[in-house]
PDB file of C-alpha atoms and ligand atoms in Angstrom:
ATOM      1  CA  MET A   1     -19.590  65.947 -51.490  1.00 97.00           C
ATOM      2  CA  ILE A   2     -15.969  65.094 -50.914  1.00 98.00           C
ATOM      3  CA  LEU A   3     -15.481  62.047 -48.710  1.00 98.00           C
ATOM      4  CA  PRO A   4     -12.624  61.555 -46.595  1.00 98.00           C
ATOM      5  CA  ILE A   5     -10.469  58.447 -48.152  1.00 98.00           C
ATOM      6  CA  VAL A   6      -9.738  55.605 -45.735  1.00 98.00           C
ATOM      7  CA  LEU A   7      -5.761  55.292 -45.639  1.00 98.00           C
ATOM      8  CA  TYR A   8      -3.509  51.791 -45.645  1.00 98.00           C
ATOM      9  CA  GLY A   9      -3.948  50.518 -42.100  1.00 97.00           C
ATOM     10  CA  ASP A  10      -7.779  50.993 -41.628  1.00 97.00           C
ATOM     11  CA  PRO A  11      -8.718  47.431 -41.195  1.00 97.00           C
ATOM     12  CA  VAL A  12     -11.800  47.808 -44.203  1.00 98.00           C
ATOM     13  CA  LEU A  13      -8.959  48.111 -46.845  1.00 98.00           C
ATOM     14  CA  GLN A  14      -8.511  44.092 -46.023  1.00 98.00           C
ATOM     15  CA  ARG A  15     -11.797  43.264 -45.715  1.00 98.00           C
ATOM     16  CA  ARG A  16     -13.906  41.479 -48.283  1.00 98.00           C
ATOM     17  CA  ALA A  17     -16.852  43.874 -49.306  1.00 98.00           C
ATOM     18  CA  GLN A  18     -20.376  42.837 -49.360  1.00 98.00           C
ATOM     19  CA  GLU A  19     -22.903  42.659 -52.416  1.00 98.00           C
ATOM     20  CA  ILE A  20     -24.955  45.704 -52.881  1.00 98.00           C
ATOM     21  CA  PRO A  21     -28.584  44.561 -52.516  1.00 98.00           C
ATOM     22  CA  ALA A  22     -30.987  45.653 -55.243  1.00 95.00           C
ATOM     23  CA  ASP A  23     -33.075  48.305 -52.799  1.00 95.00           C
ATOM     24  CA  PHE A  24     -30.094  49.474 -51.433  1.00 97.00           C
ATOM     25  CA  PRO A  25     -30.799  53.203 -50.383  1.00 95.00           C
ATOM     26  CA  GLU A  26     -29.210  56.517 -52.028  1.00 96.00           C
ATOM     27  CA  LEU A  27     -26.908  54.634 -54.323  1.00 97.00           C
ATOM     28  CA  GLU A  28     -27.091  57.292 -56.593  1.00 97.00           C
ATOM     29  CA  ALA A  29     -25.741  59.738 -54.016  1.00 98.00           C
ATOM     30  CA  LEU A  30     -23.062  57.386 -52.987  1.00 98.00           C
ATOM     31  CA  ILE A  31     -21.853  57.119 -56.651  1.00 98.00           C
ATOM     32  CA  GLN A  32     -21.916  60.802 -57.163  1.00 98.00           C
ATOM     33  CA  ASN A  33     -20.045  61.383 -53.897  1.00 98.00           C
ATOM     34  CA  MET A  34     -17.361  58.775 -54.970  1.00 98.00           C
ATOM     35  CA  PHE A  35     -16.798  60.186 -58.391  1.00 98.00           C
ATOM     36  CA  GLU A  36     -16.431  63.841 -56.549  1.00 98.00           C
ATOM     37  CA  THR A  37     -13.824  62.310 -54.115  1.00 98.00           C
ATOM     38  CA  MET A  38     -12.006  60.571 -56.544  1.00 98.00           C
ATOM     39  CA  TYR A  39     -11.578  63.843 -58.652  1.00 97.00           C
ATOM     40  CA  ALA A  40     -10.682  66.106 -55.726  1.00 98.00           C
ATOM     41  CA  ALA A  41      -7.954  63.669 -55.226  1.00 97.00           C
ATOM     42  CA  SER A  42      -6.708  63.378 -58.527  1.00 96.00           C
ATOM     43  CA  GLY A  43      -7.433  59.491 -59.020  1.00 96.00           C
ATOM     44  CA  ILE A  44      -8.452  57.537 -62.003  1.00 97.00           C
ATOM     45  CA  GLY A  45     -10.646  55.047 -59.800  1.00 98.00           C
ATOM     46  CA  LEU A  46     -12.092  54.776 -56.541  1.00 98.00           C
ATOM     47  CA  ALA A  47     -13.494  51.753 -54.460  1.00 98.00           C
ATOM     48  CA  ALA A  48     -16.408  51.775 -51.675  1.00 98.00           C
ATOM     49  CA  PRO A  49     -13.997  50.433 -49.112  1.00 98.00           C
ATOM     50  CA  GLN A  50     -11.764  53.287 -49.475  1.00 98.00           C
ATOM     51  CA  ILE A  51     -14.312  55.856 -48.317  1.00 98.00           C
ATOM     52  CA  GLY A  52     -14.902  53.276 -45.590  1.00 98.00           C
ATOM     53  CA  GLN A  53     -17.681  51.796 -46.912  1.00 98.00           C
ATOM     54  CA  SER A  54     -17.530  47.725 -47.260  1.00 98.00           C
ATOM     55  CA  TRP A  55     -19.829  47.360 -50.616  1.00 98.00           C
ATOM     56  CA  ARG A  56     -19.077  45.959 -53.976  1.00 98.00           C
ATOM     57  CA  LEU A  57     -19.003  49.202 -55.983  1.00 98.00           C
ATOM     58  CA  PHE A  58     -16.196  51.257 -57.885  1.00 98.00           C
ATOM     59  CA  VAL A  59     -16.057  53.843 -59.701  1.00 98.00           C
ATOM     60  CA  LEU A  60     -13.618  55.134 -62.786  1.00 98.00           C
ATOM     61  CA  ASP A  61     -13.099  57.537 -65.575  1.00 97.00           C
ATOM     62  CA  ALA A  62     -10.251  55.837 -67.689  1.00 92.00           C
ATOM     63  CA  GLU A  63      -9.667  59.294 -70.169  1.00 92.00           C
ATOM     64  CA  LEU A  64      -7.599  60.750 -67.104  1.00 89.00           C
ATOM     65  CA  ALA A  65      -5.025  58.178 -67.716  1.00 87.00           C
ATOM     66  CA  ASP A  66      -5.364  58.555 -71.561  1.00 88.00           C
ATOM     67  CA  GLU A  67      -7.658  61.594 -72.837  1.00 89.00           C
ATOM     68  CA  GLU A  68      -7.496  59.569 -76.449  1.00 91.00           C
ATOM     69  CA  LEU A  69      -8.002  56.077 -76.008  1.00 89.00           C
ATOM     70  CA  TYR A  70     -10.387  56.452 -73.409  1.00 90.00           C
ATOM     71  CA  LYS A  71     -12.744  59.371 -74.058  1.00 92.00           C
ATOM     72  CA  GLY A  72     -15.791  58.974 -72.205  1.00 89.00           C
ATOM     73  CA  GLN A  73     -14.511  55.985 -70.038  1.00 90.00           C
ATOM     74  CA  LYS A  74     -16.558  57.095 -67.287  1.00 95.00           C
ATOM     75  CA  ARG A  75     -17.667  54.279 -65.667  1.00 97.00           C
ATOM     76  CA  VAL A  76     -19.968  52.579 -62.340  1.00 98.00           C
ATOM     77  CA  PHE A  77     -19.151  48.829 -61.624  1.00 98.00           C
ATOM     78  CA  ILE A  78     -21.407  47.257 -58.811  1.00 98.00           C
ATOM     79  CA  ASN A  79     -21.347  43.977 -58.029  1.00 98.00           C
ATOM     80  CA  PRO A  80     -18.655  42.952 -60.682  1.00 98.00           C
ATOM     81  CA  ILE A  81     -17.735  39.435 -61.211  1.00 98.00           C
ATOM     82  CA  ILE A  82     -14.242  38.439 -63.185  1.00 98.00           C
ATOM     83  CA  LEU A  83     -15.255  35.587 -65.278  1.00 98.00           C
ATOM     84  CA  GLU A  84     -11.910  35.520 -66.722  1.00 98.00           C
ATOM     85  CA  GLU A  85      -8.515  37.022 -67.300  1.00 98.00           C
ATOM     86  CA  SER A  86      -6.339  36.295 -70.379  1.00 98.00           C
ATOM     87  CA  GLY A  87      -3.439  37.424 -72.258  1.00 98.00           C
ATOM     88  CA  ASP A  88       0.161  37.604 -70.779  1.00 97.00           C
ATOM     89  CA  PRO A  89       1.011  39.773 -67.489  1.00 97.00           C
ATOM     90  CA  TRP A  90       2.377  42.906 -68.046  1.00 97.00           C
ATOM     91  CA  PRO A  91       4.206  45.602 -65.790  1.00 98.00           C
ATOM     92  CA  TYR A  92       2.956  48.808 -64.639  1.00 97.00           C
ATOM     93  CA  ALA A  93       3.877  50.558 -61.833  1.00 97.00           C
ATOM     94  CA  GLU A  94       0.615  51.725 -59.898  1.00 97.00           C
ATOM     95  CA  GLY A  95      -0.445  54.018 -57.209  1.00 97.00           C
ATOM     96  CA  CYS A  96      -3.269  53.864 -55.055  1.00 98.00           C
ATOM     97  CA  LEU A  97      -5.265  56.903 -53.003  1.00 98.00           C
ATOM     98  CA  SER A  98      -5.003  55.013 -49.941  1.00 98.00           C
ATOM     99  CA  ILE A  99      -1.079  54.493 -50.005  1.00 98.00           C
ATOM    100  CA  PRO A 100      -0.151  58.206 -51.008  1.00 97.00           C
ATOM    101  CA  GLU A 101       3.582  58.057 -52.107  1.00 97.00           C
ATOM    102  CA  ILE A 102       4.297  54.587 -52.941  1.00 97.00           C
ATOM    103  CA  ARG A 103       4.689  53.122 -56.608  1.00 97.00           C
ATOM    104  CA  GLY A 104       5.458  50.041 -57.674  1.00 97.00           C
ATOM    105  CA  ASP A 105       5.575  47.573 -60.719  1.00 97.00           C
ATOM    106  CA  VAL A 106       2.510  44.937 -60.811  1.00 98.00           C
ATOM    107  CA  ASN A 107       2.013  42.000 -63.261  1.00 98.00           C
ATOM    108  CA  ARG A 108      -1.444  41.653 -64.359  1.00 98.00           C
ATOM    109  CA  ARG A 109      -3.149  39.425 -67.114  1.00 98.00           C
ATOM    110  CA  ALA A 110      -3.881  42.035 -70.146  1.00 98.00           C
ATOM    111  CA  ALA A 111      -7.699  41.129 -70.591  1.00 98.00           C
ATOM    112  CA  VAL A 112     -10.244  40.669 -68.267  1.00 98.00           C
ATOM    113  CA  ARG A 113     -14.019  39.719 -68.827  1.00 98.00           C
ATOM    114  CA  LEU A 114     -16.577  41.147 -66.211  1.00 98.00           C
ATOM    115  CA  ARG A 115     -20.050  40.477 -65.236  1.00 98.00           C
ATOM    116  CA  TYR A 116     -21.252  43.872 -63.922  1.00 98.00           C
ATOM    117  CA  GLU A 117     -24.270  46.187 -63.313  1.00 98.00           C
ATOM    118  CA  ASP A 118     -24.015  49.847 -64.318  1.00 98.00           C
ATOM    119  CA  ALA A 119     -25.473  52.694 -62.553  1.00 97.00           C
ATOM    120  CA  GLN A 120     -29.266  51.855 -63.466  1.00 96.00           C
ATOM    121  CA  ARG A 121     -28.485  48.655 -62.271  1.00 97.00           C
ATOM    122  CA  VAL A 122     -28.634  46.651 -65.670  1.00 98.00           C
ATOM    123  CA  LEU A 123     -26.365  43.852 -65.862  1.00 98.00           C
ATOM    124  CA  HIS A 124     -23.612  43.586 -68.774  1.00 98.00           C
ATOM    125  CA  GLU A 125     -21.134  41.265 -69.596  1.00 98.00           C
ATOM    126  CA  GLU A 126     -18.383  42.969 -71.327  1.00 98.00           C
ATOM    127  CA  SER A 127     -14.339  42.425 -72.064  1.00 98.00           C
ATOM    128  CA  PHE A 128     -11.666  44.965 -71.337  1.00 97.00           C
ATOM    129  CA  ASP A 129      -7.864  45.629 -71.872  1.00 96.00           C
ATOM    130  CA  GLY A 130      -5.256  47.947 -71.781  1.00 94.00           C
ATOM    131  CA  MET A 131      -5.437  50.150 -68.913  1.00 94.00           C
ATOM    132  CA  LEU A 132      -8.920  50.185 -68.651  1.00 95.00           C
ATOM    133  CA  ALA A 133      -8.408  46.718 -67.619  1.00 97.00           C
ATOM    134  CA  ARG A 134      -5.611  47.114 -65.576  1.00 97.00           C
ATOM    135  CA  ILE A 135      -7.543  49.928 -63.431  1.00 97.00           C
ATOM    136  CA  ILE A 136     -10.509  47.706 -62.961  1.00 98.00           C
ATOM    137  CA  GLN A 137      -8.464  44.487 -61.734  1.00 98.00           C
ATOM    138  CA  HIS A 138      -7.013  46.911 -59.054  1.00 98.00           C
ATOM    139  CA  GLU A 139      -9.785  48.297 -57.755  1.00 98.00           C
ATOM    140  CA  TYR A 140     -11.776  44.401 -58.156  1.00 98.00           C
ATOM    141  CA  ASP A 141      -8.644  43.855 -55.587  1.00 98.00           C
ATOM    142  CA  HIS A 142     -10.007  46.425 -53.338  1.00 98.00           C
ATOM    143  CA  LEU A 143     -13.439  44.259 -53.255  1.00 98.00           C
ATOM    144  CA  GLU A 144     -11.585  41.627 -52.267  1.00 98.00           C
ATOM    145  CA  GLY A 145      -9.489  43.031 -49.597  1.00 98.00           C
ATOM    146  CA  ARG A 146      -6.328  42.916 -51.527  1.00 98.00           C
ATOM    147  CA  LEU A 147      -3.942  46.019 -52.447  1.00 98.00           C
ATOM    148  CA  PHE A 148      -1.691  46.149 -54.784  1.00 98.00           C
ATOM    149  CA  ILE A 149       1.264  46.500 -52.479  1.00 98.00           C
ATOM    150  CA  ASP A 150       0.328  42.590 -51.643  1.00 97.00           C
ATOM    151  CA  LEU A 151       1.503  41.935 -55.540  1.00 97.00           C
ATOM    152  CA  LEU A 152       5.052  43.855 -55.477  1.00 98.00           C
ATOM    153  CA  SER A 153       7.843  41.643 -55.826  1.00 97.00           C
ATOM    154  CA  PRO A 154       9.516  40.783 -52.462  1.00 96.00           C
ATOM    155  CA  LEU A 155      12.428  43.133 -52.732  1.00 96.00           C
ATOM    156  CA  ARG A 156      10.445  46.058 -53.611  1.00 96.00           C
ATOM    157  CA  ARG A 157       7.888  45.032 -51.105  1.00 96.00           C
ATOM    158  CA  ARG A 158      11.052  45.487 -48.652  1.00 96.00           C
ATOM    159  CA  LEU A 159      11.713  49.107 -49.936  1.00 96.00           C
ATOM    160  CA  VAL A 160       8.381  50.263 -49.032  1.00 97.00           C
ATOM    161  CA  GLN A 161       7.900  49.015 -45.721  1.00 97.00           C
ATOM    162  CA  LYS A 162       9.091  52.143 -44.224  1.00 97.00           C
ATOM    163  CA  LYS A 163       6.645  54.436 -45.967  1.00 97.00           C
ATOM    164  CA  LEU A 164       4.339  51.452 -45.269  1.00 98.00           C
ATOM    165  CA  GLN A 165       4.540  52.179 -41.331  1.00 98.00           C
ATOM    166  CA  LEU A 166       4.552  55.951 -41.805  1.00 97.00           C
ATOM    167  CA  ILE A 167       1.518  55.883 -43.172  1.00 98.00           C
ATOM    168  CA  ARG A 168       0.076  53.570 -40.821  1.00 97.00           C
ATOM    169  CA  ASN A 169       1.266  55.632 -38.052  1.00 96.00           C
ATOM    170  CA  GLY A 170      -0.515  58.642 -39.380  1.00 96.00           C
ATOM    171  CA  LYS A 171       2.905  60.558 -40.411  1.00 96.00           C
ATOM    172  CA  LEU A 172       2.263  60.271 -44.090  1.00 96.00           C
ATOM    173  CA  ARG A 173      -0.485  62.098 -44.764  1.00 96.00           C
ATOM    174  CA  PRO A 174      -1.907  62.950 -48.022  1.00 97.00           C
ATOM    175  CA  GLU A 175      -2.950  66.355 -49.225  1.00 96.00           C
ATOM    176  CA  TYR A 176      -6.459  65.273 -50.278  1.00 97.00           C
ATOM    177  CA  LYS A 177      -9.216  64.752 -47.785  1.00 97.00           C
ATOM    178  CA  HIS A 178      -8.504  61.734 -45.570  1.00 97.00           C
ATOM    179  CA  ARG A 179      -9.503  59.794 -42.151  1.00 96.00           C
ATOM    180  CA  PRO A 180      -7.055  60.655 -40.009  1.00 91.00           C
ATOM    181  CA  ARG A 181      -4.811  57.496 -38.516  1.00 84.00           C
TER     182      ARG A 181
HETATM  183 ZN1   ZN B   1      -6.404  51.428 -55.042  1.00 78.33          ZN
END
């Protein structure tokens, strides 16, 4: 089921999400719906707060970012914890399904080490780099109530203010299914 994506201005995007308990009901269906929603909007990652559910869960499909490098990298992260970030920060023009038509360079560390549960609730510790690390850092930020626009340079942030206002007022709407503002 394709769910409406929550847009910038909705307070759920600025809230710290809750841990998912062991007995969380219908988790499988939620994950399935999140993938469907992400693919329908041509996204490469989606965090639960972006569908209005303030839980510590995100999904991604890095194959959509680089078909060769990330073949089969369709992933689910439940209750992730960033253990370490390392390497030099590098800039990349990020976008976000909750903030349509805005992109901007964000500097992030090159590698990230994560503790998380997969869709079967099996605990892992794993390191990621490149685009995969980038997507994880972006989606993890959603669980902390942080958006990529918070990490833009002051100049870039000023330049996107008008568009942000339009999104907030419901005057800039994406093509994909979203929650009206
Ligand atoms: Zn995002």
